[in-house]
XYZ file of C-alpha atoms in Angstrom:
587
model
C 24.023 -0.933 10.209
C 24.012 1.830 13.132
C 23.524 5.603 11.235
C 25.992 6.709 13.198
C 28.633 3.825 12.651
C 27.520 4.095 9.424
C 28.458 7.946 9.498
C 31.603 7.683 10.710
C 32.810 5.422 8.339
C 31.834 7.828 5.388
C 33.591 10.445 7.775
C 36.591 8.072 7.795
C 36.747 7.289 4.146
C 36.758 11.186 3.368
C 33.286 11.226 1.478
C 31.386 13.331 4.706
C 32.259 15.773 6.351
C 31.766 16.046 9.801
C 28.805 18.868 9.659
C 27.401 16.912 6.767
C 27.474 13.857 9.323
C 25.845 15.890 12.004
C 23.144 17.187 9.614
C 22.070 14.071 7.931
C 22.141 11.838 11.264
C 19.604 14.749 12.769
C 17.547 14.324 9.648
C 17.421 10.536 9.358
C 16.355 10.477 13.136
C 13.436 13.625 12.710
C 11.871 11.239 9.504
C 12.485 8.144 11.664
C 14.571 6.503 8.799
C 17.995 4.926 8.663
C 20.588 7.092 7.780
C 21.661 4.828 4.618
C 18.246 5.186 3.204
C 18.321 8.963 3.637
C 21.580 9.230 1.487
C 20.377 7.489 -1.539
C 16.700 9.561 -1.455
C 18.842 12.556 -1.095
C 20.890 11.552 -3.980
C 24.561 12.274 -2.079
C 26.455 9.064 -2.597
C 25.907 6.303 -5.007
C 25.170 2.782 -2.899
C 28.504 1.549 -4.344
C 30.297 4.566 -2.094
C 28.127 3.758 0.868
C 28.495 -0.046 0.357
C 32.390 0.071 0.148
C 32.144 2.053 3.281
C 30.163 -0.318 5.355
C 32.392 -3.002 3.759
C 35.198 -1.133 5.560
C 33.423 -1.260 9.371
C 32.274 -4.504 8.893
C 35.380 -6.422 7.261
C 33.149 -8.025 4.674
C 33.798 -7.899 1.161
C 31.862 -5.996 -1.394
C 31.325 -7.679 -4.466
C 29.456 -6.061 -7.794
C 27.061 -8.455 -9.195
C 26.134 -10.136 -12.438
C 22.513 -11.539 -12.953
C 22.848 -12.922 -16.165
C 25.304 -15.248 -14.031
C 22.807 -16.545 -11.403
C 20.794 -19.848 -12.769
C 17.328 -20.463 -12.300
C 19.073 -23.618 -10.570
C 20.438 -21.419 -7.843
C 17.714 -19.454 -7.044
C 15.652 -22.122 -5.773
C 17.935 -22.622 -2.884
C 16.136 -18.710 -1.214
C 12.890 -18.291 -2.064
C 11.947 -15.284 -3.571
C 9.926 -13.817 -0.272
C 13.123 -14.922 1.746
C 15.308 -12.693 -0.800
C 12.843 -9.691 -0.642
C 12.343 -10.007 2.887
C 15.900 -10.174 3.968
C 17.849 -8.484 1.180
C 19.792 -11.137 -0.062
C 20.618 -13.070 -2.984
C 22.451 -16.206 -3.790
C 25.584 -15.927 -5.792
C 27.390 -19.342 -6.316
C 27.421 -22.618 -5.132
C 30.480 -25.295 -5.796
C 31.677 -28.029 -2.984
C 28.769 -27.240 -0.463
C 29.249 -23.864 -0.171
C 26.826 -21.422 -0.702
C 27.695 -17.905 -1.458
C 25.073 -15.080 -0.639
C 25.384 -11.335 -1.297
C 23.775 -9.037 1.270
C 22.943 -5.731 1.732
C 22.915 -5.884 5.437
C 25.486 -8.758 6.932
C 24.603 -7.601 9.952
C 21.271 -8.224 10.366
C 20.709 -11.028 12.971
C 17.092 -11.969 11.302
C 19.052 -12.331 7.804
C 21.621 -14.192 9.013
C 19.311 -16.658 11.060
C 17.376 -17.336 7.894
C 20.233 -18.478 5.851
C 21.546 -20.378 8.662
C 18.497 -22.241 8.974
C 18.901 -22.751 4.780
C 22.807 -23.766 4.796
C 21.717 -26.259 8.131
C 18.903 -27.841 5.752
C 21.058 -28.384 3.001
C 24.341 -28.799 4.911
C 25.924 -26.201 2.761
C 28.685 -23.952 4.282
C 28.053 -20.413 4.177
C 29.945 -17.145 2.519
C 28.621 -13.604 2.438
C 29.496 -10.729 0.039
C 28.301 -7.123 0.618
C 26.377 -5.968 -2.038
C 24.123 -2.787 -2.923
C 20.680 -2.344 -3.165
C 20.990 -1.307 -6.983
C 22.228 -4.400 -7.546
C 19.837 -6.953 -5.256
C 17.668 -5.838 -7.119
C 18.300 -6.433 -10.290
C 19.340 -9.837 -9.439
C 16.115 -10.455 -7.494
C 14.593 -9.664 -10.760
C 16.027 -13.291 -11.923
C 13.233 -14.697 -9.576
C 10.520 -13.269 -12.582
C 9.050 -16.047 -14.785
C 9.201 -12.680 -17.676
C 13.119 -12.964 -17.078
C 12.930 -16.360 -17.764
C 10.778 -16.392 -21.064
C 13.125 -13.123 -21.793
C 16.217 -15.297 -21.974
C 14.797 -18.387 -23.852
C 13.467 -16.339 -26.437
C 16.681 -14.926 -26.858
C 18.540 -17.863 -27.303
C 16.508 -19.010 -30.019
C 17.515 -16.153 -32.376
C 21.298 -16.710 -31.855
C 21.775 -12.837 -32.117
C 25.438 -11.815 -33.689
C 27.228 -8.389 -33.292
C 25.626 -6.212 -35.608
C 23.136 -8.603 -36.860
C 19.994 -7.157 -38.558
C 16.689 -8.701 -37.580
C 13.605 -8.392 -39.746
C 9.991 -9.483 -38.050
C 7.266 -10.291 -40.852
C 4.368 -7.825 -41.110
C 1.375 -10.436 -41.292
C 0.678 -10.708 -37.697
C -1.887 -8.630 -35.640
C -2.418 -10.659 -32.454
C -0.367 -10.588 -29.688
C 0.390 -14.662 -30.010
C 0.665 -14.818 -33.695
C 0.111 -18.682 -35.085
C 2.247 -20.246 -37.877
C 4.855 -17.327 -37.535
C 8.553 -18.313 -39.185
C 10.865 -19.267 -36.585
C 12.780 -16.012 -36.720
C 9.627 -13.846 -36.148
C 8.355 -16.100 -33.434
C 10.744 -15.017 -30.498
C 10.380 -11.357 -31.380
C 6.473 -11.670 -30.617
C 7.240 -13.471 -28.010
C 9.316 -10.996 -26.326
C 6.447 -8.688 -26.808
C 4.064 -10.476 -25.976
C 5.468 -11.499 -22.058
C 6.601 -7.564 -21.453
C 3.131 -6.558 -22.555
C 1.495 -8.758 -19.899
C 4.184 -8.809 -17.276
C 3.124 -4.896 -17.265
C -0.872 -5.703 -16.452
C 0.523 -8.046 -14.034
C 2.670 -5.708 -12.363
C -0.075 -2.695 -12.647
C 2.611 -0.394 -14.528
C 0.979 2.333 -16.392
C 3.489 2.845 -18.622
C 6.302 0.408 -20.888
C 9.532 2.458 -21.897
C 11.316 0.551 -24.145
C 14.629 2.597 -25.299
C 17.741 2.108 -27.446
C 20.610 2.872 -25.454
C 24.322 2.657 -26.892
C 25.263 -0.959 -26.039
C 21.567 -2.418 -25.105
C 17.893 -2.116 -25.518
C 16.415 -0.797 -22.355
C 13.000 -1.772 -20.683
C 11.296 0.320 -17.772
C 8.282 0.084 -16.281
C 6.533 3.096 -14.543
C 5.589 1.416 -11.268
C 3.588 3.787 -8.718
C 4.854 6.687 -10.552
C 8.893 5.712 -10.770
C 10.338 4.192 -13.530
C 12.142 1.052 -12.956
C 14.377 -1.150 -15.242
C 12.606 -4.381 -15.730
C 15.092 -5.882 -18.329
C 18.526 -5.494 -20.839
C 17.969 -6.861 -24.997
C 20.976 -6.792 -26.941
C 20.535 -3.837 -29.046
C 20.267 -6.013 -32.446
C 16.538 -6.491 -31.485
C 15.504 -2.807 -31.062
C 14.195 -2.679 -34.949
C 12.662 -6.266 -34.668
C 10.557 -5.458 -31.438
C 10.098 -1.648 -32.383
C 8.451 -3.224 -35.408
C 6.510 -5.924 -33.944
C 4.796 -3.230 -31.607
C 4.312 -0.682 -34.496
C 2.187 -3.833 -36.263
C 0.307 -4.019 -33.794
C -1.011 -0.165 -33.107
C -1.295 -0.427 -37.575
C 1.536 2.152 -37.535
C 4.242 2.394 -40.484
C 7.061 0.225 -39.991
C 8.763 1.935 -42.671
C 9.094 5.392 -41.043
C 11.497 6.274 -38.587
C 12.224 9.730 -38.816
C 8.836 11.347 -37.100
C 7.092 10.388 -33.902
C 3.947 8.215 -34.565
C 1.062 7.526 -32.229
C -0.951 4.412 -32.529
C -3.064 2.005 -30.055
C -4.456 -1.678 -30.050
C -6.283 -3.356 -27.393
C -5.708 -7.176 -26.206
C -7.635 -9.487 -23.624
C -5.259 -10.405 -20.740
C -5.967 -12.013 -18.129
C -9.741 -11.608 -19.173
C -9.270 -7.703 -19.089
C -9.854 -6.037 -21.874
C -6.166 -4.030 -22.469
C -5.844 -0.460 -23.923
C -2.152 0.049 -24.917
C -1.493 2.977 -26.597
C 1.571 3.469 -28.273
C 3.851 7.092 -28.829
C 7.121 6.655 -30.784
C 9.936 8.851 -30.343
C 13.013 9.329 -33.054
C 16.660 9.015 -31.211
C 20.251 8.801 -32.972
C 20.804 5.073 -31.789
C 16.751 4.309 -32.888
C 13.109 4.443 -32.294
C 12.130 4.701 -28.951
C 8.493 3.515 -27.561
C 6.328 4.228 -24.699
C 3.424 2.533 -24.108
C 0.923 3.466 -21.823
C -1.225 0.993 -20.604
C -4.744 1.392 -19.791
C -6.224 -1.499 -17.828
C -9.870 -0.200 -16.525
C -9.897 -2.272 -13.432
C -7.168 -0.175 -12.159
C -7.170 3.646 -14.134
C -11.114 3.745 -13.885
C -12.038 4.743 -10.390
C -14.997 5.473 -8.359
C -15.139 8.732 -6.077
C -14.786 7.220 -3.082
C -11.037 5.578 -4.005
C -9.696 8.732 -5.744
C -9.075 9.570 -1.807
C -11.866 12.433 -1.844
C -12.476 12.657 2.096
C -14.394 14.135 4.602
C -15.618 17.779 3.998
C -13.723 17.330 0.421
C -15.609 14.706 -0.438
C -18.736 16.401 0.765
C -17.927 19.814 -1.223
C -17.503 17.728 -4.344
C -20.677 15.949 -4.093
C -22.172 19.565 -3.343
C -20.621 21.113 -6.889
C -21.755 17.982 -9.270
C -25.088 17.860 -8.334
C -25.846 21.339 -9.294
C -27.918 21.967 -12.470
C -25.547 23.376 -14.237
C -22.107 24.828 -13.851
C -18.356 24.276 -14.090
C -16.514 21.795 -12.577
C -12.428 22.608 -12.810
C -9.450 19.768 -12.022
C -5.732 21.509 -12.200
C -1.956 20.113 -11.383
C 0.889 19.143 -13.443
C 0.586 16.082 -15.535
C 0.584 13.185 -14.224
C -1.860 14.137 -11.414
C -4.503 11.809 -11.733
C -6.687 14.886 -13.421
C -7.896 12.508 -15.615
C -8.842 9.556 -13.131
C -10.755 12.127 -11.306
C -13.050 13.437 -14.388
C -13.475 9.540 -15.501
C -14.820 9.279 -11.499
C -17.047 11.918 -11.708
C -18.524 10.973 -14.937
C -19.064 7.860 -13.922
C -20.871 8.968 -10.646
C -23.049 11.455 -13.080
C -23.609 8.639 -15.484
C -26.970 7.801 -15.238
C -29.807 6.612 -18.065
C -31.737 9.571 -18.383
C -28.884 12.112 -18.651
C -27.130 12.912 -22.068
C -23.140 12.737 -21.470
C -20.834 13.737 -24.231
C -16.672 14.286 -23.575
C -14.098 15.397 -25.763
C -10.632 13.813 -25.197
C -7.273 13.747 -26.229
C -6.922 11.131 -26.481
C -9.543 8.746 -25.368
C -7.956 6.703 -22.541
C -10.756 4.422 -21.440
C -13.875 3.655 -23.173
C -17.232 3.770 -20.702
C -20.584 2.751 -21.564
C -23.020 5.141 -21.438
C -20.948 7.843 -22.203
C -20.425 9.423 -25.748
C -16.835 10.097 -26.019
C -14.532 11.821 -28.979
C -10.914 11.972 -30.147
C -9.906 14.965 -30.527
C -7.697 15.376 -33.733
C -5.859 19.003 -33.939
C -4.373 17.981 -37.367
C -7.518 18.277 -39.750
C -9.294 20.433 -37.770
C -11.149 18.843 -34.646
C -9.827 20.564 -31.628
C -11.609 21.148 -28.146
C -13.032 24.368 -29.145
C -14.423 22.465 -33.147
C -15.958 19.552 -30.382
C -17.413 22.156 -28.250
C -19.258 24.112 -30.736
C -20.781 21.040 -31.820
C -21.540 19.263 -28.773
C -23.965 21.701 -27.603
C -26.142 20.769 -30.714
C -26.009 17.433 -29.629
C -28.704 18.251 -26.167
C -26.211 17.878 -23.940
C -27.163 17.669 -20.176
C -22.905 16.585 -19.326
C -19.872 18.037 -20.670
C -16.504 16.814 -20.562
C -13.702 18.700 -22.051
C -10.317 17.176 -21.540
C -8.647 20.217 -21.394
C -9.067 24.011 -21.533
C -6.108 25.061 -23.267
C -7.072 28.300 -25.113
C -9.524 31.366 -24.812
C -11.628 30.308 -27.130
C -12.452 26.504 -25.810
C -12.544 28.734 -22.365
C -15.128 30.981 -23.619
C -17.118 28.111 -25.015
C -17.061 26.005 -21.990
C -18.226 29.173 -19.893
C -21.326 29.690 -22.336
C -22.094 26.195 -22.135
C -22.348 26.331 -18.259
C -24.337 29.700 -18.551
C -26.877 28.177 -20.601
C -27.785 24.716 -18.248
C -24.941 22.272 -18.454
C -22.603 20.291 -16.478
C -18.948 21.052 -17.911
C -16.185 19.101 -16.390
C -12.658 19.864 -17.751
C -8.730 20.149 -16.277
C -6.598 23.207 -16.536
C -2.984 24.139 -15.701
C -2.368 26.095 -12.807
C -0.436 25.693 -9.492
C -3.272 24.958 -6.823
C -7.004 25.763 -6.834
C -6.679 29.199 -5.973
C -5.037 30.069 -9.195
C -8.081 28.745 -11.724
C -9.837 32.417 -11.617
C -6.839 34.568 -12.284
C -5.995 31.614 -15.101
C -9.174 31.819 -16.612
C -9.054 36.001 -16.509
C -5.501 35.889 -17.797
C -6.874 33.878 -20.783
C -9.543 36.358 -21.530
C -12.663 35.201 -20.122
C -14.771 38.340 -18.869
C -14.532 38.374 -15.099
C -18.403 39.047 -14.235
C -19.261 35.857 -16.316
C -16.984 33.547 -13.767
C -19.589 33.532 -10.813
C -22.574 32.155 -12.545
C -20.348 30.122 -14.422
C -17.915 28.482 -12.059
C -19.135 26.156 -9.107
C -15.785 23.858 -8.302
C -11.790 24.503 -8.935
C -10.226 21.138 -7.438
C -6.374 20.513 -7.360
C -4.157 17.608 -6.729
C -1.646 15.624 -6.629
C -0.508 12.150 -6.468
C 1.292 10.338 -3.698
C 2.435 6.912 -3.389
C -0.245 5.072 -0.940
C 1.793 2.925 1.922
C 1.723 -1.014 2.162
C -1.198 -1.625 4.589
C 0.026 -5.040 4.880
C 3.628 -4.143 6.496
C 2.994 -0.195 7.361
C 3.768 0.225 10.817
C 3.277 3.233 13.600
C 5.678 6.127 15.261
C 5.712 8.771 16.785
C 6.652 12.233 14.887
C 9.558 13.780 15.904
C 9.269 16.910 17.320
C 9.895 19.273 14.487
C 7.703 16.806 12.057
C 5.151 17.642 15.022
C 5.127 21.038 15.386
C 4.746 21.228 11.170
C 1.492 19.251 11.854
C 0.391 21.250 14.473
C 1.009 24.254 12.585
C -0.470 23.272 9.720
C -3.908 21.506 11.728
C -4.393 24.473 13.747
C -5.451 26.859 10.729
C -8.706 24.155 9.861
C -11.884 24.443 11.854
C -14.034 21.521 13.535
C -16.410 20.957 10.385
C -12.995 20.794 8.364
C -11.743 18.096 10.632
C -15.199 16.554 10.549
C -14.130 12.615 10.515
C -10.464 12.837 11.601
C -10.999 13.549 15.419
C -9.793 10.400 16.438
C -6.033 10.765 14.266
C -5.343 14.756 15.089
C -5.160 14.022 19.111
C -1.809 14.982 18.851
C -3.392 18.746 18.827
C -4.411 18.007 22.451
C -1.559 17.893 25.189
C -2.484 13.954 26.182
C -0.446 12.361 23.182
C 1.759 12.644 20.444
C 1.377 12.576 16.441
C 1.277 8.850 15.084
C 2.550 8.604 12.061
C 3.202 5.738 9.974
C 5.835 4.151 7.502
C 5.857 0.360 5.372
C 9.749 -1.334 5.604
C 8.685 -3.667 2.595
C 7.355 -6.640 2.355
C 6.263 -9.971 -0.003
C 2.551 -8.266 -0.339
C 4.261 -5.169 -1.617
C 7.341 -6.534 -3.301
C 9.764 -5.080 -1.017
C 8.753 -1.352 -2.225
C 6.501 -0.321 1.366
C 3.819 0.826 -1.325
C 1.185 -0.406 -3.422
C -0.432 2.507 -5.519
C -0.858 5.752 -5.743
C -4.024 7.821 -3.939
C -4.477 11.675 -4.694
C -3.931 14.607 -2.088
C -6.806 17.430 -3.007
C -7.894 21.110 -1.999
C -11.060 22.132 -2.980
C -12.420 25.818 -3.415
C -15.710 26.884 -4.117
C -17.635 29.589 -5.283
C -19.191 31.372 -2.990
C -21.023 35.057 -2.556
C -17.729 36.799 -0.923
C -15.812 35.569 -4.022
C -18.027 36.619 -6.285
C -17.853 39.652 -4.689
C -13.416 39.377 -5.002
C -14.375 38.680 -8.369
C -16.040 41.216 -9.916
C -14.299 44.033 -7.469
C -10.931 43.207 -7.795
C -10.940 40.722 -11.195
C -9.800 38.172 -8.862
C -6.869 39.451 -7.846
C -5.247 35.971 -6.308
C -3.875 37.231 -3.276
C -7.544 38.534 -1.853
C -9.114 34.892 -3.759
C -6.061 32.960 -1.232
C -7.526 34.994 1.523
C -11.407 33.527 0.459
C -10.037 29.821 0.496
C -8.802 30.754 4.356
C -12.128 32.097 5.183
C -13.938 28.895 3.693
C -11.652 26.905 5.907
C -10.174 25.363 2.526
C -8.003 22.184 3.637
C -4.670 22.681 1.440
C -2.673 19.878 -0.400
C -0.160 19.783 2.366
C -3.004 19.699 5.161
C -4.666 16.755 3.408
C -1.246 14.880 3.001
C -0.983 15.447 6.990
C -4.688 13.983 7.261
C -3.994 11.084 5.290
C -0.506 10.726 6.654
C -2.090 10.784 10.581
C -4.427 8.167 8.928
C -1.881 5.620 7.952
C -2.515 6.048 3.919
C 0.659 7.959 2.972
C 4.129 8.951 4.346
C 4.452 12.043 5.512
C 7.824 12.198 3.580
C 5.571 11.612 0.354
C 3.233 14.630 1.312
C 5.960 17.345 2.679
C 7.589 16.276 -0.936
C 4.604 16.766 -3.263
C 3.305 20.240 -1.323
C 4.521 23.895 -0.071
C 2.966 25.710 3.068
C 0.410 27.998 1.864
């Protein structure tokens, strides 16, 4: 529908006002997105508001959905990559006619396509407006994990209130020779466990809710509801999973952490399991480690150009620290896993220290950290460097005396690679001060302070080119002008838009089979990389590195910020900007 139809039917329906109108239509046109789409990221209306409205302007009725009440039957009549493609779903069929629900009636393409379905079946056609919310949990029906879902209900002819028990003898995901009441429970969790590797989720939320058992998926860092259970099977599954990471079934009032590992799909699975006491039950997340996607090499953590070359420049150094900082969740991880695996060569010694262990790499000498008898970063440390170390990993720096330790270890010839909480890379020395560490030891000591962040990567299959508006253009400009020619080394040909013969091209993905409708497919990592160099050495030990005069270094090394490599990689086609002016401030 038209933004600005669309705009004056919220106007109409008293849910805008007119400057709100005005506001959002000059937005939705700067970020070249409809004005619908800006709402819901905005979080202003609900889809039901908006849908009712267009429902209004377009005289079609809007009609709130039930999946459980669309057969497998019915589906077959629009295929899956018709309904992703064209937002639509069909809803009933009696007499030769078909009944669709659509989130755009109007679209001509949409409406060809189930012409040309209704013609080949000589079905008669009726449309319902429905919202996005709800297309897609019906499209969901389209999942053979639905499917399996369902059956395996059915066979355990739940009752209100019923109380499920799952036996305790079983330790593989497809147990043999179970009893018929246990053998749909390990079922259930054995399909969401590999409908999650097949999706590439990194993490399974399963959580009792007051009237069902919820389960999300953490797909390209959202969460996404992938199913309902009745809430009778909470315990039973709860269990099941508990068996498996050889927790105790019997205790529900702490948190427990466990793991197993499976082979699926010939990949050898890490799941590791957290448990989390609620009033209405146990609640589980799983994370799920699958190598072949959370085990990366440099060059696809999205380390480019004169970042790429500055980090090559601070690992290859004899000896030295090597500093990754952002919230969690930033990929900080990923990144030391990349770099160990680029330093991870026959003759060198490589020992880490993790909390936990998240994948296991040959070559490497890794250990769990466990706080509760004892072994903490600092305990690991002190004994690592008995161990002839020539690499270092400590999975965090947490405390003054794991910082101090790590410091000594790079004064006296080692590679130490470890993570630490600050803003941006600019804030590591005044951290490490702040925590104690003796300012005229951070020079010698300190090579590298990298920071990221993560940002959905776009579809390359359906991503598709425009040009920035103005204002988006100017930011860009703004931004661009600040780097220097050896910053921009390898981007010449994407920041033309600096020169008066042509505007900014930027990109964004509608959705598509490839990508499931979602525009993305991953996640790549936005850096800024700061280095230590003679005139902040000098900051340092003059001015115990005060951060405004350590800012003014990074500005002087021609750092290239978060934001500026979002804008990079946005120009490049890899990310939104949307995505980057989200995740990053102007520095």
């Amino acid at each position: 529908m038209d933004s600005k139809v669309l705009a004056d039917a919220l106007v109409k329906n008293g849910l805008f006002s007119e400057e709100l109108s005005r506001q959002l239509l000059t937005e939705a046109e700067s970020v070249h997105k409809p004005l619908e789409e800006v709402i819901y990221l905005r979080h202003i209306l609900d889809d039901e508001a908006v849908a009712k409205a267009k429902s209004s302007v377009l005289g079609i009725p809007y009609k709130k959905i039930d999946p459980s009440s669309i057969s497998a039957d019915l589906l077959k009549i629009i295929p899956e990559e018709t309904a992703n493609t064209y937002k639509v779903i069909p809803l009933s069929l009696s007499n030769q006619m078909l009944v669709v629900g659509m989130v755009n009636p109007d679209d001509t393409k949409a409406q060809e396509a189930l012409r040309f379905i209704a013609k080949q079946n000589n079905y008669n056609l009726g449309v319902y407006l429905v919202t996005p919310t709800d297309l897609e949990m019906a499209i969901r029906r389209y999942s053979p994990y639905q499917t399996v879902i369902q059956e395996a209900i059915s066979m355990l002819n739940i009752k209100p209130g019923a109380n499920l028990n799952v036996g305790q003898t079983a330790i593989n995901l497809e147990a043999q020779g179970v009893g018929t009441q246990e053998a749909p429970i390990i079922r259930i969790v054995s399909s969401t466990l590999k409908e999650a590797v097949e999706r590439g989720a990194s993490d399974i939320h399963i959580e009792p809710q007051r009237d069902r058992l919820r389960v999300r998926f953490r797909l390209d860092g959202d969460l996404q509801e992938m199913t309902a259970l009745p809430l009778e099977l909470g315990q039973p599954i709860i269990s099941r999973i508990k068996i498996l990471a050889d927790l105790k079934i019997d205790e529900t009032r702490v948190p427990q952490d466990g793991r197993f590992r499976t082979l699926i799909f010939g990949r050898d699975i890490d799941y590791r399991v957290s448990t989390f006491p609620t009033p209405v039950g146990e609640k589980i997340a799983i994370r799920v480690l699958d190598p072949t996607i959370g085990l990366k090499s440099v060059d696809n953590l999205g380390l480019i150009g004169h970042n790429a070359d500055l980090v090559q420049e601070g690992i290859t150094k004899p000896f030295g620290m090597v500093l990754i900082t952002g919230p969690t969740g930033s990929g900080k991880t990923t990144t030391l896993y990349a770099l160990l695996q680029t330093l991870n060569k026959e003759d060198v010694n490589i020992l880490s220290m993790e909390d936990p262990v998240e994948y296991f790499v040959d070559g490497i000498n890794q250990s769990q950290i466990r706080p509760e008898i004892g072994y903490t970063f600092a305990a690991g440390l002190r004994q690592a460097v008995r161990q002839d170390p020539d690499i270092i990993m400590v999975g965090e720096i947490r405390d003054r005396e794991t910082a101090d330790l790590a410091v000594q270890a790079a004064l006296t010839g080692h590679i130490v690679l470890s993570t630490l909480h600050t803003n941006d890379a600019v804030g590591v020395i005044p951290r490490l001060i702040d925590m104690g560490i003796e300012p005229f030891l951070l020079p010698s000591s300190l090579n590298l302070m990298l920071a990221q962040r993560l940002v959905r990567r776009l579809c390359p299959n359906c991503r598709q080119p425009y040009a920035a508006a103005d204002n988006i253009a100017d930011l860009i400009t703004k931004e661009l002008s600040k780097l220097r020619e050896t910053e921009l080394a390898g981007f010449q040909s994407v920041v033309s838009g600096l020169k008066p013969e042509g505007p900014f091209t930027l990109y964004h993905a509608p959705g598509c089979a490839a990508c499931k409708g979602k525009g993305t497919q991953g996640r790549i990592a936005l850096f800024e990389v700061l280095k230590v160099t003679r005139e902040l050495e000098e900051i340092i030990n003059t001015s115990a590195g005060d951060e405004s005069k350590v800012r003014e270094e990074s500005k002087r090394q021609g750092m290239i910020s978060l934001r500026q490599d979002g804008i990079l990689k946005a120009l490049s086609g890899i990310v939104s900007i949307e995505e980057v002016l989200k995740e990053t401030v102007e520095t």
